[in-house]
Amino acid sequence: MKILVTGGTGYIGSHTVVELIGAGHEPVIVDNLSNSKASVLDGIYGITGKKVPFYNVDCTDLNEFGRIFEENTDIKAIIHFAASKAVGESVKEPLKYYRNNLTGILNVLECMKRYGVNSLVFSSSCTVYGQPEELPVTEDAPIQPALSPYGNTKQICEEIIRDTVSACSGLHAVMLRYFNPIGAHESALIGELPLGVPQNLIPYVTQTAAGIRECLTVFGDDYDTPDGSCIRDYINVTDLAMAHIKAVERMESGAQKQNVEVFNIGTGKGTSVFEVIRTFEDVTGVKLNYKVGPRREGDIEKVWADASYANNELGWSAKKNLRETLASAWKWQTTL
């Protein structure tokens, strides 16, 4: 099956492209390379032996985006990753996030209608839950007010998808609410490669360990958690990628129970920032230079998934533990 992957040279997108090829599908990548490099295509080729069609196109440009469908009339599904994604940056630059993330999903849905593509997997986020009232958080948890413009764009995108699917006969969508993806492909040919200063914890950890960054800042040690630092559910990126294959195949097989379905994609276990640091040091033998700073605006105190619905309905579960995932991230860093 031919599947368009927006943001396909990005971190999660590239790992998903690899798993799509492994499952016998034909991915087509569109990416404007605003937060990735074209060299990622070489990594994908090194792992799979396949040259994937690539379009250097911005999804917010409807005319150029539509041209991809005109040249690939047999696209059956879209996996939509392309978006600005840093919580902290979104607080400082909200208009960038609203413009990019909302225009992107609007154009994806417009092209689905225009070119007869009926299946969408949307890259959503656990940020839609805000700070949940109960943990672990299930898909039925109330959607809390977003704590960042990034989180708000994910909430709004989900609403846009629901409304469009409801209005358009034949359209289907699966929305995957990720928790915190980390790690790299076991080959170390692809991994998380932020341009500029990392906005996420693990690449900052690995770059600090490698001497690229002088010091890692832990944003707050006074949260209501056992060690005072924020708690997240860290999911291996390859495990996460597999959830997209399960979602696409679920729609194409007609197994969906509703035209729009939502699944939490996480391990079901919460890990604090300090626990991540200690585990990384233990796995790699490298001591990290870190300091405690003030809380970062937009950060949620603690969240982890109840992933039982995905386990039971998608037939998906997380396989890799934190230690091997951090080891893969360090292996990737040492190859750069």
Short mmCIF file of C-alpha atoms in Angstrom, two decimals:
data_model
loop_
_atom_site.label_atom_id
_atom_site.label_comp_id
_atom_site.label_asym_id
_atom_site.label_seq_id
_atom_site.Cartn_x
_atom_site.Cartn_y
_atom_site.Cartn_z
CA MET A 1 0.00 0.00 0.00
CA LYS A 2 1.33 3.45 -0.90
CA ILE A 3 1.34 5.75 2.15
CA LEU A 4 2.25 9.44 2.25
CA VAL A 5 4.34 10.32 5.31
CA THR A 6 4.47 14.04 6.08
CA GLY A 7 7.49 15.00 8.15
CA GLY A 8 9.02 11.72 7.00
CA THR A 9 12.65 12.78 7.47
CA GLY A 10 11.94 13.85 11.03
CA TYR A 11 12.65 11.82 14.13
CA ILE A 12 9.48 9.76 14.46
CA GLY A 13 8.68 9.97 10.75
CA SER A 14 11.96 8.39 9.62
CA HIS A 15 11.61 5.47 12.04
CA THR A 16 8.04 4.95 10.85
CA VAL A 17 9.16 4.94 7.21
CA VAL A 18 11.63 2.16 8.06
CA GLU A 19 8.90 0.09 9.75
CA LEU A 20 6.47 0.71 6.86
CA ILE A 21 9.02 -0.71 4.42
CA GLY A 22 9.62 -3.66 6.74
CA ALA A 23 5.88 -4.34 6.72
CA GLY A 24 5.76 -4.35 2.91
CA HIS A 25 4.28 -0.89 2.34
CA GLU A 26 5.46 1.86 -0.04
CA PRO A 27 6.07 5.15 1.78
CA VAL A 28 6.34 8.49 0.03
CA ILE A 29 8.02 11.21 2.10
CA VAL A 30 7.17 14.92 2.14
CA ASP A 31 9.24 17.19 4.38
CA ASN A 32 10.40 20.80 4.16
CA LEU A 33 13.59 19.96 6.12
CA SER A 34 12.90 22.73 8.64
CA ASN A 35 13.90 20.43 11.51
CA SER A 36 15.65 17.56 9.75
CA LYS A 37 18.31 16.83 7.16
CA ALA A 38 18.14 15.19 3.74
CA SER A 39 20.92 12.85 4.91
CA VAL A 40 18.24 10.97 6.87
CA LEU A 41 17.24 9.47 3.52
CA ASP A 42 20.69 7.83 3.36
CA GLY A 43 20.08 6.32 6.79
CA ILE A 44 16.74 4.92 5.69
CA TYR A 45 18.38 3.45 2.60
CA GLY A 46 21.18 1.97 4.71
CA ILE A 47 18.66 0.15 6.89
CA THR A 48 16.15 -0.93 4.25
CA GLY A 49 18.00 -0.93 0.92
CA LYS A 50 15.10 1.11 -0.48
CA LYS A 51 15.20 4.57 -2.03
CA VAL A 52 12.02 6.26 -0.85
CA PRO A 53 10.40 8.92 -3.06
CA PHE A 54 11.02 12.29 -1.41
CA TYR A 55 9.39 15.71 -1.92
CA ASN A 56 10.96 18.81 -0.38
CA VAL A 57 7.59 20.50 0.10
CA ASP A 58 5.96 22.43 2.93
CA CYS A 59 2.53 21.02 3.81
CA THR A 60 1.27 24.54 4.42
CA ASP A 61 1.65 25.25 0.67
CA LEU A 62 -1.59 23.72 -0.62
CA ASN A 63 -0.70 23.94 -4.31
CA GLU A 64 2.69 22.27 -3.95
CA PHE A 65 1.30 19.72 -1.50
CA GLY A 66 -1.52 18.85 -3.89
CA ARG A 67 0.99 18.22 -6.68
CA ILE A 68 2.28 15.20 -4.77
CA PHE A 69 -1.14 13.55 -5.00
CA GLU A 70 -1.39 14.36 -8.69
CA GLU A 71 1.90 12.55 -9.26
CA ASN A 72 1.00 9.65 -6.94
CA THR A 73 -2.62 8.82 -7.68
CA ASP A 74 -2.47 5.51 -5.81
CA ILE A 75 -1.82 6.94 -2.32
CA LYS A 76 -4.17 5.10 0.05
CA ALA A 77 -3.35 6.65 3.43
CA ILE A 78 -1.56 9.56 5.08
CA ILE A 79 0.50 9.52 8.26
CA HIS A 80 0.76 13.15 9.34
CA PHE A 81 3.77 14.07 11.46
CA ALA A 82 4.74 17.45 9.99
CA ALA A 83 4.39 20.08 12.73
CA SER A 84 6.33 22.36 15.02
CA LYS A 85 6.73 20.38 18.22
CA ALA A 86 8.63 22.07 21.09
CA VAL A 87 6.55 22.99 24.13
CA GLY A 88 8.89 25.70 25.39
CA GLU A 89 9.32 27.32 21.99
CA SER A 90 5.57 27.33 21.45
CA VAL A 91 5.10 29.48 24.56
CA LYS A 92 7.55 32.02 23.11
CA GLU A 93 6.32 31.81 19.50
CA PRO A 94 2.61 30.90 19.58
CA LEU A 95 1.76 32.33 16.16
CA LYS A 96 4.38 30.13 14.49
CA TYR A 97 2.77 27.07 16.06
CA TYR A 98 -0.82 27.96 15.26
CA ARG A 99 0.04 28.94 11.68
CA ASN A 100 2.15 25.87 10.92
CA ASN A 101 0.31 23.12 12.78
CA LEU A 102 -3.24 24.16 11.95
CA THR A 103 -2.59 25.01 8.30
CA GLY A 104 -0.83 21.68 7.90
CA ILE A 105 -3.76 19.56 9.07
CA LEU A 106 -6.25 21.68 7.10
CA ASN A 107 -4.27 21.04 3.90
CA VAL A 108 -3.93 17.33 4.63
CA LEU A 109 -7.69 16.98 5.04
CA GLU A 110 -8.40 19.14 2.00
CA CYS A 111 -6.18 16.92 -0.15
CA MET A 112 -7.76 13.77 1.26
CA LYS A 113 -11.15 15.03 0.09
CA ARG A 114 -9.84 16.32 -3.23
CA TYR A 115 -7.83 13.25 -4.21
CA GLY A 116 -9.89 10.45 -2.67
CA VAL A 117 -7.56 9.38 0.16
CA ASN A 118 -9.70 7.96 2.96
CA SER A 119 -7.34 6.96 5.80
CA LEU A 120 -5.40 9.26 8.14
CA VAL A 121 -3.12 8.53 11.07
CA PHE A 122 -2.58 11.72 13.06
CA SER A 123 0.43 12.34 15.26
CA SER A 124 -1.20 13.67 18.42
CA SER A 125 0.20 14.04 21.92
CA CYS A 126 -0.45 13.36 25.57
CA THR A 127 -0.30 17.15 26.00
CA VAL A 128 -4.00 17.19 25.04
CA TYR A 129 -4.72 15.89 28.56
CA GLY A 130 -3.06 18.87 30.25
CA GLN A 131 -2.38 17.84 33.84
CA PRO A 132 -4.69 14.81 34.22
CA GLU A 133 -6.83 14.49 37.31
CA GLU A 134 -6.13 10.75 37.52
CA LEU A 135 -3.09 8.66 36.58
CA PRO A 136 -2.42 6.63 34.56
CA VAL A 137 -4.41 8.58 32.00
CA THR A 138 -6.88 6.78 29.73
CA GLU A 139 -8.30 7.87 26.40
CA ASP A 140 -11.56 8.73 28.19
CA ALA A 141 -9.89 11.28 30.48
CA PRO A 142 -11.28 14.81 30.20
CA ILE A 143 -9.38 17.11 27.87
CA GLN A 144 -7.95 19.76 30.17
CA PRO A 145 -7.05 23.32 29.14
CA ALA A 146 -3.77 23.12 27.29
CA LEU A 147 -0.69 24.35 29.14
CA SER A 148 1.10 25.42 25.96
CA PRO A 149 0.26 26.60 22.44
CA TYR A 150 1.79 23.35 21.16
CA GLY A 151 -0.63 21.31 23.26
CA ASN A 152 -3.50 23.53 22.16
CA THR A 153 -2.68 22.97 18.48
CA LYS A 154 -2.94 19.22 19.04
CA GLN A 155 -6.33 19.64 20.73
CA ILE A 156 -7.60 21.86 17.91
CA CYS A 157 -6.24 19.51 15.23
CA GLU A 158 -8.09 16.61 16.84
CA GLU A 159 -11.32 18.64 16.78
CA ILE A 160 -10.79 19.57 13.12
CA ILE A 161 -10.25 15.91 12.22
CA ARG A 162 -13.39 14.80 14.07
CA ASP A 163 -15.52 17.46 12.40
CA THR A 164 -14.16 16.70 8.92
CA VAL A 165 -14.56 12.93 9.22
CA SER A 166 -18.10 13.45 10.51
CA ALA A 167 -18.94 15.64 7.52
CA CYS A 168 -17.26 13.51 4.82
CA SER A 169 -18.54 10.03 4.12
CA GLY A 170 -15.76 7.51 3.68
CA LEU A 171 -13.06 9.29 5.67
CA HIS A 172 -11.44 7.48 8.59
CA ALA A 173 -8.84 8.56 11.14
CA VAL A 174 -6.78 7.13 13.96
CA MET A 175 -5.28 9.65 16.38
CA LEU A 176 -2.27 8.38 18.30
CA ARG A 177 -1.59 10.29 21.49
CA TYR A 178 2.13 9.82 22.05
CA PHE A 179 3.79 10.09 25.36
CA ASN A 180 7.56 10.86 25.21
CA PRO A 181 9.44 9.18 22.34
CA ILE A 182 13.16 8.60 22.89
CA GLY A 183 15.98 6.42 21.59
CA ALA A 184 17.18 5.54 18.12
CA HIS A 185 17.11 2.71 15.59
CA GLU A 186 19.27 -0.21 16.71
CA SER A 187 21.48 0.27 13.64
CA ALA A 188 22.36 3.83 14.77
CA LEU A 189 21.77 4.94 11.16
CA ILE A 190 18.83 7.15 12.17
CA GLY A 191 17.90 8.83 15.44
CA GLU A 192 16.86 12.12 16.98
CA LEU A 193 18.78 14.91 15.25
CA PRO A 194 17.50 18.33 16.36
CA LEU A 195 18.79 21.34 14.49
CA GLY A 196 20.28 23.87 16.89
CA VAL A 197 19.81 23.60 20.65
CA PRO A 198 17.70 20.54 21.57
CA GLN A 199 14.27 21.21 23.02
CA ASN A 200 13.75 17.65 24.32
CA LEU A 201 15.43 15.97 27.28
CA ILE A 202 17.25 13.00 25.74
CA PRO A 203 19.17 14.72 22.93
CA TYR A 204 20.23 17.35 25.47
CA VAL A 205 21.38 14.55 27.76
CA THR A 206 23.38 12.82 25.03
CA GLN A 207 24.86 16.08 23.73
CA THR A 208 25.90 17.04 27.25
CA ALA A 209 27.49 13.62 27.74
CA ALA A 210 29.32 14.05 24.43
CA GLY A 211 30.64 17.48 25.46
CA ILE A 212 28.61 19.38 22.86
CA ARG A 213 26.57 21.10 25.57
CA GLU A 214 28.28 22.37 28.70
CA CYS A 215 25.50 21.61 31.14
CA LEU A 216 22.03 20.06 31.26
CA THR A 217 19.36 22.06 33.06
CA VAL A 218 16.68 20.19 34.99
CA PHE A 219 13.66 22.48 34.89
CA GLY A 220 12.39 22.39 38.45
CA ASP A 221 12.97 20.10 41.42
CA ASP A 222 10.01 21.27 43.52
CA TYR A 223 7.16 19.43 41.80
CA ASP A 224 4.83 17.15 43.74
CA THR A 225 6.72 14.02 42.70
CA PRO A 226 8.95 11.64 44.69
CA ASP A 227 12.19 13.43 43.73
CA GLY A 228 10.73 16.82 42.78
CA SER A 229 11.37 16.54 39.03
CA CYS A 230 8.77 16.10 36.29
CA ILE A 231 7.56 12.60 35.44
CA ARG A 232 6.97 11.38 31.90
CA ASP A 233 6.24 8.12 30.09
CA TYR A 234 9.27 7.51 27.86
CA ILE A 235 8.49 5.30 24.85
CA ASN A 236 11.06 3.81 22.48
CA VAL A 237 10.75 5.46 19.05
CA THR A 238 10.82 2.14 17.18
CA ASP A 239 8.01 0.80 19.36
CA LEU A 240 6.11 4.02 18.66
CA ALA A 241 6.70 3.68 14.91
CA MET A 242 5.09 0.23 14.94
CA ALA A 243 1.87 1.70 16.32
CA HIS A 244 1.44 3.65 13.05
CA ILE A 245 1.66 0.48 10.97
CA LYS A 246 -0.95 -1.15 13.21
CA ALA A 247 -3.20 1.92 12.85
CA VAL A 248 -2.98 2.06 9.04
CA GLU A 249 -3.63 -1.64 8.68
CA ARG A 250 -6.57 -1.43 11.09
CA MET A 251 -8.27 1.17 8.90
CA GLU A 252 -7.53 -0.61 5.64
CA SER A 253 -8.83 -3.94 6.98
CA GLY A 254 -12.13 -2.39 8.07
CA ALA A 255 -11.51 -3.33 11.71
CA GLN A 256 -12.25 0.16 13.04
CA LYS A 257 -15.16 0.34 15.44
CA GLN A 258 -15.65 4.08 14.86
CA ASN A 259 -14.65 6.40 12.04
CA VAL A 260 -12.34 8.24 14.44
CA GLU A 261 -10.41 6.28 17.04
CA VAL A 262 -7.93 7.45 19.68
CA PHE A 263 -5.13 5.42 21.26
CA ASN A 264 -2.58 6.24 23.95
CA ILE A 265 0.89 5.14 22.89
CA GLY A 266 3.12 4.78 25.94
CA THR A 267 4.74 2.24 28.23
CA GLY A 268 2.36 2.70 31.15
CA LYS A 269 5.27 3.63 33.43
CA GLY A 270 6.24 7.09 34.67
CA THR A 271 9.92 8.02 35.03
CA SER A 272 11.27 11.24 36.54
CA VAL A 273 13.94 13.43 34.96
CA PHE A 274 16.38 12.54 37.73
CA GLU A 275 15.68 8.84 37.20
CA VAL A 276 16.47 9.27 33.49
CA ILE A 277 19.77 10.96 34.36
CA ARG A 278 20.77 8.22 36.83
CA THR A 279 19.80 5.45 34.40
CA PHE A 280 21.71 7.08 31.55
CA GLU A 281 24.83 7.38 33.72
CA ASP A 282 24.51 3.76 34.81
CA VAL A 283 24.01 2.42 31.28
CA THR A 284 26.77 4.44 29.62
CA GLY A 285 29.26 4.97 32.45
CA VAL A 286 29.29 8.70 31.58
CA LYS A 287 28.70 11.26 34.34
CA LEU A 288 26.43 14.12 33.35
CA ASN A 289 27.07 17.73 34.23
CA TYR A 290 23.67 19.06 35.23
CA LYS A 291 22.11 21.77 37.34
CA VAL A 292 18.62 22.56 38.59
CA GLY A 293 16.91 25.60 37.10
CA PRO A 294 13.47 27.18 37.47
CA ARG A 295 10.36 25.47 36.18
CA ARG A 296 9.79 25.83 32.44
CA GLU A 297 6.56 27.49 31.39
CA GLY A 298 4.14 25.06 29.74
CA ASP A 299 5.52 21.90 31.39
CA ILE A 300 3.11 19.37 32.90
CA GLU A 301 4.04 18.04 36.33
CA LYS A 302 3.46 14.33 35.76
CA VAL A 303 1.78 12.13 33.20
CA TRP A 304 1.96 8.52 32.09
CA ALA A 305 -0.26 6.33 29.97
CA ASP A 306 -2.81 3.65 30.43
CA ALA A 307 -2.03 1.92 27.13
CA SER A 308 -4.31 -1.08 27.63
CA TYR A 309 -6.74 0.04 24.91
CA ALA A 310 -3.93 0.09 22.33
CA ASN A 311 -2.69 -3.24 23.66
CA ASN A 312 -6.10 -4.86 23.27
CA GLU A 313 -7.55 -3.15 20.18
CA LEU A 314 -4.48 -2.34 18.06
CA GLY A 315 -2.58 -5.42 19.08
CA TRP A 316 0.34 -3.13 19.93
CA SER A 317 2.52 -2.89 23.01
CA ALA A 318 5.82 -1.33 24.02
CA LYS A 319 8.66 -3.86 23.86
CA LYS A 320 11.87 -2.01 24.78
CA ASN A 321 12.78 -0.84 28.28
CA LEU A 322 14.37 2.43 29.38
CA ARG A 323 17.89 1.05 29.70
CA GLU A 324 18.14 -0.33 26.18
CA THR A 325 16.42 2.74 24.79
CA LEU A 326 18.90 5.12 26.44
CA ALA A 327 21.73 2.88 25.23
CA SER A 328 20.43 3.23 21.65
CA ALA A 329 20.28 7.02 22.00
CA TRP A 330 23.90 7.11 23.18
CA LYS A 331 25.03 4.76 20.39
CA TRP A 332 23.38 7.12 17.87
CA GLN A 333 25.03 10.18 19.46
CA THR A 334 28.48 8.61 19.29
CA THR A 335 28.14 8.03 15.54
CA LEU A 336 27.47 11.70 14.75
#
